[in-house]
PDB file of C-alpha atoms in Angstrom:
ATOM      1  CA  GLY A   1      -2.298  -7.212  16.210  1.00 67.00           C
ATOM      2  CA  GLU A   2       0.103  -5.062  14.677  1.00 76.00           C
ATOM      3  CA  ASN A   3      -0.851  -1.468  13.903  1.00 86.00           C
ATOM      4  CA  VAL A   4       0.275   1.165  12.220  1.00 93.00           C
ATOM      5  CA  GLU A   5      -1.378   5.083  13.508  1.00 95.00           C
ATOM      6  CA  GLN A   6      -1.178   8.040  11.094  1.00 96.00           C
ATOM      7  CA  HIS A   7      -1.917  11.792  11.855  1.00 96.00           C
ATOM      8  CA  PRO A   8      -2.972  14.341  10.988  1.00 97.00           C
ATOM      9  CA  SER A   9      -5.663  12.769   8.561  1.00 95.00           C
ATOM     10  CA  THR A  10      -5.708  15.877   6.689  1.00 97.00           C
ATOM     11  CA  LEU A  11      -3.334  18.862   6.042  1.00 98.00           C
ATOM     12  CA  SER A  12      -3.553  21.867   4.379  1.00 98.00           C
ATOM     13  CA  VAL A  13      -0.275  24.429   4.263  1.00 98.00           C
ATOM     14  CA  GLN A  14       0.851  27.303   2.261  1.00 98.00           C
ATOM     15  CA  GLU A  15       2.897  27.173  -0.714  1.00 97.00           C
ATOM     16  CA  GLY A  16       6.619  26.925   0.472  1.00 97.00           C
ATOM     17  CA  ASP A  17       5.784  25.848   3.923  1.00 97.00           C
ATOM     18  CA  SER A  18       6.755  22.785   5.288  1.00 98.00           C
ATOM     19  CA  ALA A  19       4.429  19.452   5.957  1.00 98.00           C
ATOM     20  CA  VAL A  20       4.941  17.172   8.527  1.00 98.00           C
ATOM     21  CA  ILE A  21       2.761  13.847   8.736  1.00 98.00           C
ATOM     22  CA  LYS A  22       3.598  11.260  11.581  1.00 98.00           C
ATOM     23  CA  CYS A  23       2.902   8.140  11.936  1.00 98.00           C
ATOM     24  CA  THR A  24       3.232   5.215  15.313  1.00 97.00           C
ATOM     25  CA  TYR A  25       3.809   1.628  14.850  1.00 95.00           C
ATOM     26  CA  SER A  26       3.153  -1.507  17.386  1.00 91.00           C
ATOM     27  CA  ASP A  27       5.605  -3.743  17.006  1.00 86.00           C
ATOM     28  CA  SER A  28       9.184  -2.930  18.164  1.00 86.00           C
ATOM     29  CA  ALA A  29      10.154  -5.572  15.913  1.00 86.00           C
ATOM     30  CA  SER A  30       9.398  -4.132  12.861  1.00 89.00           C
ATOM     31  CA  ASN A  31      12.729  -2.721  10.776  1.00 90.00           C
ATOM     32  CA  TYR A  32      11.485  -1.149   7.708  1.00 93.00           C
ATOM     33  CA  PHE A  33       9.311   1.877   6.985  1.00 95.00           C
ATOM     34  CA  PRO A  34       8.106   3.009   3.304  1.00 96.00           C
ATOM     35  CA  TRP A  35       6.323   6.112   2.767  1.00 97.00           C
ATOM     36  CA  TYR A  36       4.058   6.513  -0.433  1.00 97.00           C
ATOM     37  CA  LYS A  37       2.493   9.115  -2.251  1.00 97.00           C
ATOM     38  CA  GLN A  38      -1.162   8.469  -4.111  1.00 96.00           C
ATOM     39  CA  GLU A  39      -2.416  11.083  -6.499  1.00 94.00           C
ATOM     40  CA  LEU A  40      -6.526  10.602  -7.369  1.00 89.00           C
ATOM     41  CA  GLY A  41      -7.219   7.325  -9.355  1.00 87.00           C
ATOM     42  CA  LYS A  42      -3.785   5.879  -9.324  1.00 91.00           C
ATOM     43  CA  GLY A  43      -1.550   3.461  -7.112  1.00 93.00           C
ATOM     44  CA  PRO A  44       0.368   4.426  -4.517  1.00 95.00           C
ATOM     45  CA  GLN A  45       4.126   5.446  -5.350  1.00 96.00           C
ATOM     46  CA  LEU A  46       7.268   4.787  -3.194  1.00 96.00           C
ATOM     47  CA  ILE A  47       8.715   8.366  -2.494  1.00 97.00           C
ATOM     48  CA  ILE A  48      11.236   7.716   0.455  1.00 97.00           C
ATOM     49  CA  ASP A  49      11.692   4.709   2.618  1.00 96.00           C
ATOM     50  CA  ILE A  50      14.036   4.042   5.735  1.00 95.00           C
ATOM     51  CA  ARG A  51      15.439   0.938   7.990  1.00 92.00           C
ATOM     52  CA  SER A  52      15.431   0.632  11.315  1.00 87.00           C
ATOM     53  CA  ASN A  53      19.494   0.789  11.680  1.00 86.00           C
ATOM     54  CA  VAL A  54      19.403   4.538  10.752  1.00 86.00           C
ATOM     55  CA  GLY A  55      17.414   7.405  12.446  1.00 91.00           C
ATOM     56  CA  GLU A  56      16.990   9.897   9.623  1.00 94.00           C
ATOM     57  CA  LYS A  57      17.163  10.207   5.553  1.00 93.00           C
ATOM     58  CA  LYS A  58      16.526  12.551   3.143  1.00 95.00           C
ATOM     59  CA  ASP A  59      16.350  13.117  -0.497  1.00 94.00           C
ATOM     60  CA  GLN A  60      15.954  16.721  -1.701  1.00 96.00           C
ATOM     61  CA  ARG A  61      12.658  17.985   0.176  1.00 97.00           C
ATOM     62  CA  ILE A  62      11.876  15.266   1.418  1.00 98.00           C
ATOM     63  CA  ALA A  63      13.091  13.328   4.602  1.00 98.00           C
ATOM     64  CA  VAL A  64      12.119  10.651   7.152  1.00 97.00           C
ATOM     65  CA  THR A  65      12.863  10.392  10.801  1.00 97.00           C
ATOM     66  CA  LEU A  66      12.711   7.390  12.845  1.00 96.00           C
ATOM     67  CA  ASN A  67      12.744   6.993  16.606  1.00 95.00           C
ATOM     68  CA  LYS A  68      12.734   3.301  17.578  1.00 92.00           C
ATOM     69  CA  THR A  69      12.488   4.001  21.417  1.00 93.00           C
ATOM     70  CA  ALA A  70       9.183   5.280  20.917  1.00 94.00           C
ATOM     71  CA  LYS A  71       8.062   3.497  17.850  1.00 94.00           C
ATOM     72  CA  HIS A  72       7.205   6.581  15.551  1.00 95.00           C
ATOM     73  CA  PHE A  73       8.425   7.687  12.415  1.00 97.00           C
ATOM     74  CA  SER A  74       7.686  11.106  10.301  1.00 98.00           C
ATOM     75  CA  LEU A  75       7.572  12.355   6.630  1.00 98.00           C
ATOM     76  CA  HIS A  76       8.958  16.062   6.462  1.00 98.00           C
ATOM     77  CA  ILE A  77       7.958  18.168   3.171  1.00 98.00           C
ATOM     78  CA  THR A  78      10.063  21.166   3.014  1.00 97.00           C
ATOM     79  CA  GLU A  79       9.261  24.043   0.358  1.00 97.00           C
ATOM     80  CA  THR A  80       6.135  22.525  -0.772  1.00 98.00           C
ATOM     81  CA  GLN A  81       4.701  22.830  -3.530  1.00 97.00           C
ATOM     82  CA  PRO A  82       0.963  22.551  -5.515  1.00 96.00           C
ATOM     83  CA  GLU A  83       2.078  19.480  -7.091  1.00 96.00           C
ATOM     84  CA  ASP A  84       2.722  17.782  -3.864  1.00 97.00           C
ATOM     85  CA  SER A  85      -0.962  17.855  -3.124  1.00 97.00           C
ATOM     86  CA  ALA A  86      -1.962  14.232  -2.597  1.00 97.00           C
ATOM     87  CA  VAL A  87      -2.760  11.457  -0.421  1.00 96.00           C
ATOM     88  CA  TYR A  88       0.680  10.305   1.906  1.00 97.00           C
ATOM     89  CA  PHE A  89       0.537   6.734   3.590  1.00 96.00           C
ATOM     90  CA  CYS A  90       3.113   5.536   5.864  1.00 97.00           C
ATOM     91  CA  ALA A  91       3.654   1.863   6.111  1.00 95.00           C
ATOM     92  CA  ALA A  92       5.792  -0.506   8.641  1.00 93.00           C
ATOM     93  CA  PHE A  93       7.046  -4.018   7.651  1.00 90.00           C
ATOM     94  CA  PHE A  94       6.393  -6.580  10.533  1.00 84.00           C
ATOM     95  CA  PRO A  95       8.826  -9.552  10.198  1.00 81.00           C
ATOM     96  CA  GLY A  96       7.413 -12.552  11.426  1.00 73.00           C
ATOM     97  CA  THR A  97       3.967 -14.256  10.940  1.00 63.00           C
ATOM     98  CA  GLY A  98       3.140 -13.731   7.552  1.00 67.00           C
ATOM     99  CA  ASN A  99       5.760 -11.107   6.813  1.00 71.00           C
ATOM    100  CA  GLN A 100       3.320  -8.308   6.028  1.00 83.00           C
ATOM    101  CA  PHE A 101       3.249  -4.644   5.476  1.00 89.00           C
ATOM    102  CA  TYR A 102       0.661  -2.654   7.686  1.00 90.00           C
ATOM    103  CA  PHE A 103      -0.451   0.927   6.424  1.00 93.00           C
ATOM    104  CA  GLY A 104      -1.551   4.102   8.178  1.00 94.00           C
ATOM    105  CA  THR A 105      -4.914   5.273   7.164  1.00 94.00           C
ATOM    106  CA  GLY A 106      -3.361   8.143   5.097  1.00 95.00           C
ATOM    107  CA  THR A 107      -2.862  11.944   4.886  1.00 97.00           C
ATOM    108  CA  SER A 108      -5.127  14.023   2.349  1.00 96.00           C
ATOM    109  CA  LEU A 109      -2.322  16.976   1.960  1.00 98.00           C
ATOM    110  CA  THR A 110      -3.265  19.941   0.044  1.00 98.00           C
ATOM    111  CA  VAL A 111      -0.688  23.109  -0.838  1.00 97.00           C
ATOM    112  CA  ILE A 112      -2.258  26.345  -1.697  1.00 97.00           C
ATOM    113  CA  PRO A 113      -0.726  28.206  -4.146  1.00 95.00           C
TER     114      PRO A 113
ATOM    115  CA  ASP B   1       8.828  -0.356 -19.113  1.00 61.00           C
ATOM    116  CA  GLY B   2       8.529  -2.668 -16.123  1.00 70.00           C
ATOM    117  CA  GLY B   3       5.361  -2.342 -13.859  1.00 93.00           C
ATOM    118  CA  ILE B   4       2.136  -3.701 -12.653  1.00 96.00           C
ATOM    119  CA  THR B   5      -0.823  -3.917 -14.707  1.00 96.00           C
ATOM    120  CA  GLN B   6      -4.127  -4.066 -13.099  1.00 97.00           C
ATOM    121  CA  SER B   7      -7.490  -4.345 -15.416  1.00 96.00           C
ATOM    122  CA  PRO B   8      -9.844  -3.297 -15.591  1.00 96.00           C
ATOM    123  CA  LYS B   9      -9.542   0.242 -14.329  1.00 95.00           C
ATOM    124  CA  TYR B  10     -13.659  -0.004 -13.652  1.00 95.00           C
ATOM    125  CA  LEU B  11     -15.892  -3.307 -13.052  1.00 93.00           C
ATOM    126  CA  PHE B  12     -19.651  -3.332 -11.727  1.00 91.00           C
ATOM    127  CA  ARG B  13     -20.645  -6.152 -10.146  1.00 87.00           C
ATOM    128  CA  LYS B  14     -24.147  -7.502 -10.008  1.00 87.00           C
ATOM    129  CA  GLU B  15     -25.604  -9.413  -7.320  1.00 82.00           C
ATOM    130  CA  GLY B  16     -24.903 -13.012  -7.023  1.00 85.00           C
ATOM    131  CA  GLN B  17     -22.103 -12.574  -9.147  1.00 90.00           C
ATOM    132  CA  ASN B  18     -18.304 -13.500  -9.465  1.00 93.00           C
ATOM    133  CA  VAL B  19     -15.998 -11.036 -10.933  1.00 94.00           C
ATOM    134  CA  THR B  20     -12.388 -11.578 -11.269  1.00 96.00           C
ATOM    135  CA  LEU B  21     -10.019  -8.340 -11.566  1.00 97.00           C
ATOM    136  CA  SER B  22      -6.821  -9.039 -13.468  1.00 98.00           C
ATOM    137  CA  CYS B  23      -2.923  -8.086 -12.226  1.00 98.00           C
ATOM    138  CA  GLU B  24       0.073  -8.700 -14.150  1.00 97.00           C
ATOM    139  CA  GLN B  25       3.540  -7.968 -13.725  1.00 97.00           C
ATOM    140  CA  ASN B  26       6.420  -7.947 -15.767  1.00 95.00           C
ATOM    141  CA  LEU B  27       8.929  -7.404 -12.699  1.00 94.00           C
ATOM    142  CA  ASN B  28      10.121 -10.773 -12.471  1.00 93.00           C
ATOM    143  CA  HIS B  29       8.787  -9.872  -8.669  1.00 92.00           C
ATOM    144  CA  ASP B  30       8.513 -13.353  -6.526  1.00 91.00           C
ATOM    145  CA  ALA B  31       5.547 -11.967  -4.197  1.00 91.00           C
ATOM    146  CA  MET B  32       2.765 -10.416  -5.108  1.00 94.00           C
ATOM    147  CA  TYR B  33       0.114  -8.925  -2.919  1.00 94.00           C
ATOM    148  CA  TRP B  34      -3.863  -7.790  -2.965  1.00 97.00           C
ATOM    149  CA  TYR B  35      -4.910  -4.976  -0.914  1.00 96.00           C
ATOM    150  CA  ARG B  36      -8.755  -3.539  -0.444  1.00 97.00           C
ATOM    151  CA  GLN B  37      -8.798   0.368  -0.246  1.00 94.00           C
ATOM    152  CA  ASP B  38     -11.606   2.380   1.837  1.00 92.00           C
ATOM    153  CA  PRO B  39     -11.921   5.771   2.524  1.00 83.00           C
ATOM    154  CA  GLY B  40     -10.309   6.487   5.408  1.00 76.00           C
ATOM    155  CA  GLN B  41      -9.151   3.125   6.135  1.00 78.00           C
ATOM    156  CA  GLY B  42      -5.755   2.734   4.509  1.00 84.00           C
ATOM    157  CA  LEU B  43      -4.775  -0.415   2.472  1.00 92.00           C
ATOM    158  CA  ARG B  44      -6.013  -3.761   3.812  1.00 93.00           C
ATOM    159  CA  LEU B  45      -4.295  -7.019   2.922  1.00 93.00           C
ATOM    160  CA  ILE B  46      -6.554  -9.634   1.232  1.00 96.00           C
ATOM    161  CA  TYR B  47      -4.461 -12.327   0.169  1.00 96.00           C
ATOM    162  CA  TYR B  48      -0.788 -12.790  -0.619  1.00 93.00           C
ATOM    163  CA  SER B  49       1.430 -15.326  -2.738  1.00 93.00           C
ATOM    164  CA  GLN B  50       5.509 -15.240  -2.159  1.00 89.00           C
ATOM    165  CA  ILE B  51       5.720 -18.193  -4.786  1.00 90.00           C
ATOM    166  CA  VAL B  52       3.827 -19.753  -8.029  1.00 94.00           C
ATOM    167  CA  ASN B  53       1.238 -22.287  -6.909  1.00 95.00           C
ATOM    168  CA  ASP B  54       1.337 -20.565  -3.209  1.00 93.00           C
ATOM    169  CA  PHE B  55      -0.866 -17.824  -1.331  1.00 94.00           C
ATOM    170  CA  GLN B  56      -1.821 -17.070   2.111  1.00 93.00           C
ATOM    171  CA  LYS B  57      -4.821 -15.505   3.623  1.00 94.00           C
ATOM    172  CA  GLY B  58      -4.596 -11.713   4.463  1.00 92.00           C
ATOM    173  CA  ASP B  59      -6.641  -9.851   7.083  1.00 90.00           C
ATOM    174  CA  ILE B  60      -9.530  -9.584   4.977  1.00 94.00           C
ATOM    175  CA  ALA B  61      -9.538 -12.937   3.010  1.00 96.00           C
ATOM    176  CA  GLU B  62     -13.375 -13.963   3.562  1.00 96.00           C
ATOM    177  CA  GLY B  63     -15.227 -13.691   0.283  1.00 95.00           C
ATOM    178  CA  TYR B  64     -12.088 -13.610  -2.306  1.00 97.00           C
ATOM    179  CA  SER B  65     -10.272 -16.515  -3.586  1.00 97.00           C
ATOM    180  CA  VAL B  66      -6.938 -16.031  -5.502  1.00 98.00           C
ATOM    181  CA  SER B  67      -4.633 -18.087  -7.856  1.00 97.00           C
ATOM    182  CA  ARG B  68      -0.853 -18.214  -8.503  1.00 97.00           C
ATOM    183  CA  GLU B  69      -0.113 -20.455 -11.338  1.00 97.00           C
ATOM    184  CA  LYS B  70       2.214 -18.036 -12.976  1.00 96.00           C
ATOM    185  CA  LYS B  71       4.879 -15.831 -11.444  1.00 96.00           C
ATOM    186  CA  GLU B  72       3.833 -12.916 -13.441  1.00 97.00           C
ATOM    187  CA  SER B  73       0.168 -13.455 -12.905  1.00 98.00           C
ATOM    188  CA  PHE B  74      -2.088 -12.943  -9.425  1.00 98.00           C
ATOM    189  CA  PRO B  75      -5.715 -12.469 -10.543  1.00 98.00           C
ATOM    190  CA  LEU B  76      -8.333 -11.723  -7.589  1.00 98.00           C
ATOM    191  CA  THR B  77     -11.787 -13.241  -7.769  1.00 97.00           C
ATOM    192  CA  VAL B  78     -14.480 -11.093  -5.699  1.00 95.00           C
ATOM    193  CA  THR B  79     -17.080 -13.941  -4.913  1.00 93.00           C
ATOM    194  CA  SER B  80     -21.073 -13.680  -4.062  1.00 89.00           C
ATOM    195  CA  ALA B  81     -20.073 -14.239  -0.707  1.00 88.00           C
ATOM    196  CA  GLN B  82     -18.275 -10.846  -0.282  1.00 88.00           C
ATOM    197  CA  LYS B  83     -21.359  -8.632   0.630  1.00 86.00           C
ATOM    198  CA  ASN B  84     -19.832  -5.641   0.470  1.00 90.00           C
ATOM    199  CA  PRO B  85     -17.434  -5.371  -2.491  1.00 92.00           C
ATOM    200  CA  THR B  86     -17.316  -1.641  -3.585  1.00 94.00           C
ATOM    201  CA  ALA B  87     -13.949  -0.583  -3.132  1.00 95.00           C
ATOM    202  CA  PHE B  88     -10.536  -0.094  -5.027  1.00 95.00           C
ATOM    203  CA  TYR B  89      -8.360  -2.741  -5.183  1.00 97.00           C
ATOM    204  CA  LEU B  90      -4.703  -2.540  -5.593  1.00 97.00           C
ATOM    205  CA  CYS B  91      -2.230  -5.317  -6.659  1.00 97.00           C
ATOM    206  CA  ALA B  92       1.555  -5.197  -5.877  1.00 95.00           C
ATOM    207  CA  SER B  93       4.632  -7.091  -5.773  1.00 93.00           C
ATOM    208  CA  THR B  94       8.166  -7.209  -4.290  1.00 89.00           C
ATOM    209  CA  PRO B  95      11.170  -8.710  -5.597  1.00 85.00           C
ATOM    210  CA  GLN B  96      11.453 -11.136  -2.776  1.00 73.00           C
ATOM    211  CA  THR B  97       9.662 -11.698   0.714  1.00 58.00           C
ATOM    212  CA  GLY B  98      10.485 -11.643   4.203  1.00 54.00           C
ATOM    213  CA  GLY B  99      13.651 -11.917   6.502  1.00 52.00           C
ATOM    214  CA  SER B 100      15.753  -8.945   6.759  1.00 48.00           C
ATOM    215  CA  SER B 101      15.624  -8.260   3.016  1.00 50.00           C
ATOM    216  CA  ASN B 102      12.505  -6.341   2.884  1.00 72.00           C
ATOM    217  CA  GLN B 103      11.764  -4.264  -0.285  1.00 82.00           C
ATOM    218  CA  PRO B 104       9.526  -1.605  -1.034  1.00 87.00           C
ATOM    219  CA  GLN B 105       6.083  -2.740  -2.670  1.00 90.00           C
ATOM    220  CA  HIS B 106       5.513  -1.710  -6.191  1.00 93.00           C
ATOM    221  CA  PHE B 107       1.506  -0.978  -6.746  1.00 96.00           C
ATOM    222  CA  GLY B 108      -0.350  -1.216 -10.141  1.00 97.00           C
ATOM    223  CA  ASP B 109      -3.394   1.683 -10.581  1.00 96.00           C
ATOM    224  CA  GLY B 110      -5.886  -0.018  -9.198  1.00 96.00           C
ATOM    225  CA  THR B 111      -9.361  -1.724 -10.115  1.00 97.00           C
ATOM    226  CA  ARG B 112     -12.732   0.390  -8.708  1.00 95.00           C
ATOM    227  CA  LEU B 113     -15.248  -2.013  -8.142  1.00 95.00           C
ATOM    228  CA  SER B 114     -19.177  -1.170  -7.975  1.00 92.00           C
ATOM    229  CA  ILE B 115     -22.292  -2.875  -7.324  1.00 86.00           C
ATOM    230  CA  LEU B 116     -24.866  -2.318  -9.963  1.00 81.00           C
TER     231      LEU B 116
END
């Protein structure tokens, strides 16, 4: 079945450094890839997304890249700040049966002041 | 402000008891979803509904039931048949469903269900 793998599961960086989280997906028909940030006791919040017709998208300190051939996409956070500490989830939309989103298992990011 | 409201925030279930989790949205979204979140397992789809009076099973529907009588409401019942109900439950919605016009999901702040 459809699958999204996410790495690493935990990530610690010094404040000001960059953080990179990677995801791979199984279905080449996937055409939409959102990234969510989840703080403790809260629901996931969309932070950036990318569609399959572009290779990169940037929004201030956050960027996402997509390699359709390799079926992987990555989240890049530059100049990290303590408030970036949270759990980050990638997701892939699988058109076809059910038109469902499948989620990665999450990355717990800690930014050390 | 538009958004998704889940209630209660915390819920406790006794053995053999059914419990219902509420999800209400005022975003005028067509599609609504229920996910279960367990540590280290990401979000798994329980049920989803693309239109009023219609819903489909997700990957882990056993032991759960839903209804969609109104566009803004999508309650989830955790039945006594669900033997391991302890988890964080998230409700989400999107403006429209499927095809090439997929949209990001908006999430509520979840309900944490525990067994007494």
